Amino acid sequence: MHDYKKTKKQLIAELQALRRRLAELEAAEAEYKQNEEILRENGELFRGIFERSTVGKALTAPNGKLLKVNQAFASLLGYTVAEMERLNFAQLTHPEDVAKSRECIRCLLANERKTYRMEKRYLHKNGQVIWTDVSTTLFRNETRTPRYFITSITDITAQKRTEKQLRQSRHELTQKNKELEQIIYITSHDLRSPLVNVQGFSKELDYALQEIRELIQAKQIPDDIRTQLMTILEENVAEAIHYILSSIAKMDTLLSGLLRLSRLGRAALSMEEIDMNRCLSNVVNTLEFQTKEAGVMIDIASLPPCHGDVVQINQVFSNLIGNALKFLDPARPGMLKIWGKIQENQSIYCIEDNGIGIASEHQEHIFEIFHRLNPTQNSGEGLGLTIVRRILERHNGSIRVESELGRGSKFYVTLPDSGGKDDDE
Amino acid sequence: MSPCQILGGKMMTNEVLIIIAEDDEGHAALIKRNLTRAGIMNTILHFKDGQETLDYLFRRGRDPHREPGKALVLLLDIRMPKVDGVEVLRQIKQDKELRKIPVLMVTTTDDPREIEKCHAIGCSNYVTKPVDYDKFVKAIRQLGLFLTVVQVPKINGTLKGL
């Protein structure tokens, strides 16, 4: 119905209103189109991220049906995307890991967790086991109804293989070490048995020799024969016995050292927090005689505690300080500095001396068994540092040396700090 | 040394038989020599492994067998073929009669854990054979001294009812 009573003025106003409305609608349409473009672009972007990701991705329905998977996941298990999207997750999962996966689903549906991460095995189309690291989260709509699971799947098969090899190597190494210690123990022990005889009967010969000497002196024997006999006895026989006995003594020292070392490897460790200030003051007290004799100044800073077997750690520092005292430079007054610090969960101790020092070419050998730098000048069986290293190895610790010939040496001992838990073999 | 009765036990006299279980002939010879030097004049019977020793004591297998009523002391090596010394000790200590025999471990093994084990099973003494012969001689001399004071009961029969 037209209202002919409207004035021209009114009509113009209405027209203007309609034009404004049109402009608004046009603007709204443009905005809508722009939004649609953004949405389309976003859709492409997210699809691109999903499809082209090098990490496996899957959308799974709450019933386990795979709704959408990406190329990376399909390739990982040897399927095409289309083939895979017809399957249920359980058909792809290693039978032993299905229960674990169902627990993940239950947990997310029950809203016990926002995300669920686990290591699980899939089966490749060819039957091969594929180890993966899987993270899953549940997407719900506005009414909190579960829609689908979003899962990221990372291939860790190579990592698992390496882990397994590492475990195996470690196991083998432990076995070999045990065998080696057993061999050292048995051989050094069994070698000692014949040595008892060689030494015993050589001594018996020595006794017999003495009796013969006395008989020769007492009996009526022509002088020239007596001289001959005495020459044989004193030069040949006595010399032979002397060398036999000194060789036995040496061999016995070596065997005792081997035995000591092998026992060290087999002894059970009793791990506890060690007050190193107390430990070092015990060690220094025990070495008081040598310290006084050598006229050495020992300066011990406040030391951080560590985690270890107190008897064995005492042995470590006793050997190191003993060495420092033994290898002082007579040309200058002896100085020993001991200090420590905590660094990256490890207690590091340094024993610094101003002794004769070790030439760089010898430094790597000083920890070797029976290695002695100055066999003629200094006593010892060449085991002190080998024992130190063995003890530290068993404590998951280490030792290294910095030294300059003619200036002195610094031995750095690293041990787990007192917070460290022991995972000894 | 004159025989004297103490609480059914017997001081070591010449009647007491010394048994050496030792696979090494040389060691046995050195032990015998030094026991003799320490004044021990008893008869010494030598077996070369744990099996022979057990057969003698438990009176089974081939001769010789232990005479019932005889007082014995056993010097036992640890590392021996067939049956080792620790097992011999274990079997002796499980037997109601034989457990009365003083058993002295005489061995090259100075491993503290072996020593502990033998004491736990019930050896009367533990002597190590050092390679150093002067120490060896000393150890056997002390063993000889121990033997002169140890109380040795007769085994099987004669002490019944005491």
mmCIF file of C-alpha atoms in Angstrom, chain A residues 30-248:
data_model
loop_
_atom_site.group_PDB
_atom_site.id
_atom_site.type_symbol
_atom_site.label_atom_id
_atom_site.label_comp_id
_atom_site.label_asym_id
_atom_site.label_seq_id
_atom_site.Cartn_x
_atom_site.Cartn_y
_atom_site.Cartn_z
ATOM 1 C CA ALA A 30 32.836 -7.953 1.704
ATOM 2 C CA GLU A 31 33.853 -8.720 5.259
ATOM 3 C CA TYR A 32 32.150 -12.089 5.022
ATOM 4 C CA LYS A 33 34.028 -12.872 1.811
ATOM 5 C CA GLN A 34 37.285 -11.803 3.411
ATOM 6 C CA ASN A 35 36.603 -13.974 6.427
ATOM 7 C CA GLU A 36 35.762 -16.860 4.165
ATOM 8 C CA GLU A 37 39.069 -16.343 2.399
ATOM 9 C CA ILE A 38 40.910 -16.318 5.726
ATOM 10 C CA LEU A 39 39.077 -19.444 6.823
ATOM 11 C CA ARG A 40 39.892 -21.170 3.554
ATOM 12 C CA GLU A 41 43.502 -20.120 3.873
ATOM 13 C CA ASN A 42 43.572 -21.254 7.500
ATOM 14 C CA GLY A 43 42.026 -24.536 6.497
ATOM 15 C CA GLU A 44 44.668 -25.009 3.843
ATOM 16 C CA LEU A 45 47.354 -23.969 6.290
ATOM 17 C CA PHE A 46 46.254 -26.464 8.923
ATOM 18 C CA ARG A 47 45.688 -29.192 6.351
ATOM 19 C CA GLY A 48 49.161 -28.435 5.030
ATOM 20 C CA ILE A 49 50.640 -28.662 8.513
ATOM 21 C CA PHE A 50 48.759 -31.888 9.132
ATOM 22 C CA GLU A 51 49.440 -33.503 5.791
ATOM 23 C CA ARG A 52 52.985 -32.391 5.194
ATOM 24 C CA SER A 53 54.297 -32.753 8.737
ATOM 25 C CA THR A 54 57.281 -35.098 8.965
ATOM 26 C CA VAL A 55 55.868 -36.290 12.273
ATOM 27 C CA GLY A 56 53.043 -38.840 11.968
ATOM 28 C CA LYS A 57 49.581 -37.361 12.691
ATOM 29 C CA ALA A 58 46.223 -39.038 13.117
ATOM 30 C CA LEU A 59 42.667 -38.073 13.987
ATOM 31 C CA THR A 60 40.909 -41.017 15.587
ATOM 32 C CA ALA A 61 37.213 -41.383 16.434
ATOM 33 C CA PRO A 62 36.327 -42.242 20.044
ATOM 34 C CA ASN A 63 35.570 -45.806 18.823
ATOM 35 C CA GLY A 64 39.135 -46.189 17.519
ATOM 36 C CA LYS A 65 38.405 -45.727 13.799
ATOM 37 C CA LEU A 66 41.112 -43.705 12.041
ATOM 38 C CA LEU A 67 39.377 -40.645 10.561
ATOM 39 C CA LYS A 68 42.343 -38.949 9.056
ATOM 40 C CA VAL A 69 46.051 -39.740 8.903
ATOM 41 C CA ASN A 70 48.940 -37.932 7.261
ATOM 42 C CA GLN A 71 51.500 -39.206 4.767
ATOM 43 C CA ALA A 72 54.265 -39.434 7.376
ATOM 44 C CA PHE A 73 52.208 -41.814 9.560
ATOM 45 C CA ALA A 74 51.047 -43.862 6.545
ATOM 46 C CA SER A 75 54.625 -44.176 5.215
ATOM 47 C CA LEU A 76 55.946 -45.091 8.641
ATOM 48 C CA LEU A 77 53.702 -48.162 8.674
ATOM 49 C CA GLY A 78 53.951 -48.886 4.911
ATOM 50 C CA TYR A 79 50.300 -48.046 3.969
ATOM 51 C CA THR A 80 48.709 -45.437 1.700
ATOM 52 C CA VAL A 81 46.699 -42.737 3.444
ATOM 53 C CA ALA A 82 43.469 -44.132 1.904
ATOM 54 C CA GLU A 83 44.234 -47.697 3.099
ATOM 55 C CA MET A 84 44.934 -46.517 6.567
ATOM 56 C CA GLU A 85 41.825 -44.389 6.894
ATOM 57 C CA ARG A 86 39.763 -47.559 6.539
ATOM 58 C CA LEU A 87 41.378 -49.164 9.585
ATOM 59 C CA ASN A 88 40.910 -49.105 13.351
ATOM 60 C CA PHE A 89 43.964 -48.103 15.454
ATOM 61 C CA ALA A 90 43.983 -51.516 17.151
ATOM 62 C CA GLN A 91 44.600 -53.230 13.813
ATOM 63 C CA LEU A 92 47.866 -51.285 13.496
ATOM 64 C CA THR A 93 49.016 -51.583 17.074
ATOM 65 C CA HIS A 94 51.396 -54.292 18.315
ATOM 66 C CA PRO A 95 49.152 -56.818 20.140
ATOM 67 C CA GLU A 96 51.084 -56.351 23.387
ATOM 68 C CA ASP A 97 50.499 -52.590 23.336
ATOM 69 C CA VAL A 98 46.748 -52.560 22.577
ATOM 70 C CA ALA A 99 45.793 -52.628 26.252
ATOM 71 C CA LYS A 100 48.169 -49.737 26.957
ATOM 72 C CA SER A 101 46.569 -47.715 24.135
ATOM 73 C CA ARG A 102 43.056 -48.460 25.394
ATOM 74 C CA GLU A 103 44.107 -47.172 28.809
ATOM 75 C CA CYS A 104 45.207 -43.932 27.112
ATOM 76 C CA ILE A 105 41.785 -43.621 25.429
ATOM 77 C CA ARG A 106 39.949 -44.329 28.676
ATOM 78 C CA CYS A 107 42.043 -41.809 30.569
ATOM 79 C CA LEU A 108 41.407 -39.007 28.055
ATOM 80 C CA LEU A 109 37.674 -39.769 27.729
ATOM 81 C CA ALA A 110 37.361 -39.744 31.516
ATOM 82 C CA ASN A 111 39.111 -36.377 31.432
ATOM 83 C CA GLU A 112 41.735 -37.587 33.901
ATOM 84 C CA ARG A 113 44.419 -35.950 31.794
ATOM 85 C CA LYS A 114 44.585 -33.368 29.000
ATOM 86 C CA THR A 115 47.339 -35.172 27.082
ATOM 87 C CA TYR A 116 48.706 -38.679 27.237
ATOM 88 C CA ARG A 117 52.231 -39.578 26.188
ATOM 89 C CA MET A 118 53.681 -43.064 25.890
ATOM 90 C CA GLU A 119 56.069 -45.285 24.015
ATOM 91 C CA LYS A 120 54.199 -47.833 21.923
ATOM 92 C CA ARG A 121 54.830 -50.317 19.171
ATOM 93 C CA TYR A 122 52.980 -50.352 15.862
ATOM 94 C CA LEU A 123 53.167 -53.092 13.271
ATOM 95 C CA HIS A 124 54.386 -52.211 9.796
ATOM 96 C CA LYS A 125 52.347 -53.614 6.900
ATOM 97 C CA ASN A 126 55.220 -56.117 6.401
ATOM 98 C CA GLY A 127 54.984 -57.230 10.031
ATOM 99 C CA GLN A 128 58.036 -55.382 11.313
ATOM 100 C CA VAL A 129 57.799 -53.785 14.760
ATOM 101 C CA ILE A 130 57.911 -49.965 14.736
ATOM 102 C CA TRP A 131 58.724 -48.231 18.038
ATOM 103 C CA THR A 132 57.107 -44.820 18.459
ATOM 104 C CA ASP A 133 56.749 -42.011 20.926
ATOM 105 C CA VAL A 134 53.038 -41.088 20.895
ATOM 106 C CA SER A 135 51.273 -37.975 22.258
ATOM 107 C CA THR A 136 47.478 -37.879 22.224
ATOM 108 C CA THR A 137 44.915 -35.270 23.154
ATOM 109 C CA LEU A 138 41.112 -35.322 22.911
ATOM 110 C CA PHE A 139 39.140 -32.712 20.974
ATOM 111 C CA ARG A 140 35.635 -31.978 22.273
ATOM 112 C CA ASN A 141 32.925 -29.755 20.755
ATOM 113 C CA GLU A 142 31.112 -26.854 22.495
ATOM 114 C CA THR A 143 28.868 -29.299 24.417
ATOM 115 C CA ARG A 144 32.007 -31.104 25.712
ATOM 116 C CA THR A 145 31.126 -34.141 23.612
ATOM 117 C CA PRO A 146 34.284 -36.031 22.536
ATOM 118 C CA ARG A 147 34.793 -35.635 18.795
ATOM 119 C CA TYR A 148 38.186 -37.103 17.965
ATOM 120 C CA PHE A 149 41.662 -37.829 19.295
ATOM 121 C CA ILE A 150 44.574 -35.901 17.862
ATOM 122 C CA THR A 151 47.747 -37.973 17.933
ATOM 123 C CA SER A 152 51.362 -37.224 17.037
ATOM 124 C CA ILE A 153 53.549 -40.238 16.301
ATOM 125 C CA THR A 154 57.355 -40.013 16.289
ATOM 126 C CA ASP A 155 59.457 -42.923 15.032
ATOM 127 C CA ILE A 156 61.955 -43.985 17.721
ATOM 128 C CA THR A 157 62.833 -47.408 16.284
ATOM 129 C CA ALA A 158 66.464 -46.434 15.640
ATOM 130 C CA GLN A 159 66.740 -44.928 19.107
ATOM 131 C CA LYS A 160 65.299 -48.108 20.631
ATOM 132 C CA ARG A 161 67.723 -50.236 18.652
ATOM 133 C CA THR A 162 70.641 -48.150 19.892
ATOM 134 C CA GLU A 163 69.324 -48.334 23.443
ATOM 135 C CA LYS A 164 69.125 -52.096 23.186
ATOM 136 C CA GLN A 165 72.635 -52.360 21.767
ATOM 137 C CA LEU A 166 73.891 -50.094 24.501
ATOM 138 C CA ARG A 167 72.230 -52.207 27.174
ATOM 139 C CA GLN A 168 73.667 -55.325 25.614
ATOM 140 C CA SER A 169 77.171 -53.846 25.378
ATOM 141 C CA ARG A 170 76.958 -52.717 28.957
ATOM 142 C CA HIS A 171 75.869 -56.166 30.035
ATOM 143 C CA GLU A 172 78.682 -57.793 28.039
ATOM 144 C CA LEU A 173 81.189 -55.369 29.466
ATOM 145 C CA THR A 174 80.086 -56.160 33.003
ATOM 146 C CA GLN A 175 80.330 -59.869 32.208
ATOM 147 C CA LYS A 176 83.810 -59.467 30.694
ATOM 148 C CA ASN A 177 84.951 -57.436 33.655
ATOM 149 C CA LYS A 178 83.717 -60.105 36.021
ATOM 150 C CA GLU A 179 85.432 -62.806 33.971
ATOM 151 C CA LEU A 180 88.640 -60.815 33.884
ATOM 152 C CA GLU A 181 88.599 -60.317 37.618
ATOM 153 C CA GLN A 182 87.895 -64.011 38.080
ATOM 154 C CA ILE A 183 90.823 -64.886 35.806
ATOM 155 C CA ILE A 184 93.144 -62.500 37.617
ATOM 156 C CA TYR A 185 92.008 -63.885 40.940
ATOM 157 C CA ILE A 186 92.382 -67.535 40.030
ATOM 158 C CA THR A 187 95.660 -67.232 38.153
ATOM 159 C CA SER A 188 97.300 -65.077 40.778
ATOM 160 C CA HIS A 189 96.060 -67.440 43.430
ATOM 161 C CA ASP A 190 97.041 -70.619 41.629
ATOM 162 C CA LEU A 191 100.412 -69.195 40.644
ATOM 163 C CA ARG A 192 101.123 -68.595 44.293
ATOM 164 C CA SER A 193 100.820 -72.251 45.158
ATOM 165 C CA PRO A 194 103.864 -73.445 43.148
ATOM 166 C CA LEU A 195 105.700 -70.367 44.344
ATOM 167 C CA VAL A 196 105.346 -71.579 47.935
ATOM 168 C CA ASN A 197 107.264 -74.672 46.864
ATOM 169 C CA VAL A 198 109.935 -72.861 44.866
ATOM 170 C CA GLN A 199 110.581 -70.539 47.762
ATOM 171 C CA GLY A 200 110.269 -73.247 50.414
ATOM 172 C CA PHE A 201 112.600 -75.733 48.787
ATOM 173 C CA SER A 202 115.115 -73.049 47.806
ATOM 174 C CA LYS A 203 115.291 -72.170 51.476
ATOM 175 C CA GLU A 204 115.609 -75.841 52.318
ATOM 176 C CA LEU A 205 118.531 -75.976 49.871
ATOM 177 C CA ASP A 206 119.979 -72.981 51.663
ATOM 178 C CA TYR A 207 119.740 -74.818 54.980
ATOM 179 C CA ALA A 208 121.343 -77.890 53.359
ATOM 180 C CA LEU A 209 124.100 -75.681 51.973
ATOM 181 C CA GLN A 210 124.833 -74.425 55.453
ATOM 182 C CA GLU A 211 125.059 -77.998 56.759
ATOM 183 C CA ILE A 212 127.419 -78.950 53.921
ATOM 184 C CA ARG A 213 129.618 -75.940 54.713
ATOM 185 C CA GLU A 214 129.861 -77.019 58.317
ATOM 186 C CA LEU A 215 130.669 -80.601 57.311
ATOM 187 C CA ILE A 216 133.388 -79.434 54.930
ATOM 188 C CA GLN A 217 134.931 -77.369 57.668
ATOM 189 C CA ALA A 218 134.789 -80.194 60.182
ATOM 190 C CA LYS A 219 135.841 -83.205 58.108
ATOM 191 C CA GLN A 220 139.277 -84.182 56.955
ATOM 192 C CA ILE A 221 139.268 -83.089 53.352
ATOM 193 C CA PRO A 222 142.355 -82.335 51.224
ATOM 194 C CA ASP A 223 142.854 -78.560 50.940
ATOM 195 C CA ASP A 224 142.605 -78.377 47.154
ATOM 196 C CA ILE A 225 139.294 -80.277 47.145
ATOM 197 C CA ARG A 226 138.021 -78.174 50.012
ATOM 198 C CA THR A 227 138.859 -75.012 48.034
ATOM 199 C CA GLN A 228 137.072 -76.404 44.976
ATOM 200 C CA LEU A 229 134.033 -77.396 47.003
ATOM 201 C CA MET A 230 133.847 -74.016 48.696
ATOM 202 C CA THR A 231 134.080 -72.246 45.331
ATOM 203 C CA ILE A 232 131.184 -74.307 43.970
ATOM 204 C CA LEU A 233 129.110 -73.772 47.068
ATOM 205 C CA GLU A 234 129.803 -70.090 47.609
ATOM 206 C CA GLU A 235 129.871 -68.888 44.014
ATOM 207 C CA ASN A 236 127.586 -71.174 42.024
ATOM 208 C CA VAL A 237 125.087 -72.618 44.430
ATOM 209 C CA ALA A 238 124.765 -69.604 46.704
ATOM 210 C CA GLU A 239 124.393 -67.271 43.725
ATOM 211 C CA ALA A 240 121.739 -69.503 42.142
ATOM 212 C CA ILE A 241 119.772 -69.594 45.376
ATOM 213 C CA HIS A 242 120.115 -65.839 45.771
ATOM 214 C CA TYR A 243 118.612 -65.163 42.337
ATOM 215 C CA ILE A 244 115.884 -67.734 42.751
ATOM 216 C CA LEU A 245 114.836 -66.209 46.065
ATOM 217 C CA SER A 246 114.899 -62.591 44.891
ATOM 218 C CA SER A 247 112.881 -63.502 41.786
ATOM 219 C CA ILE A 248 110.328 -65.277 43.914
#
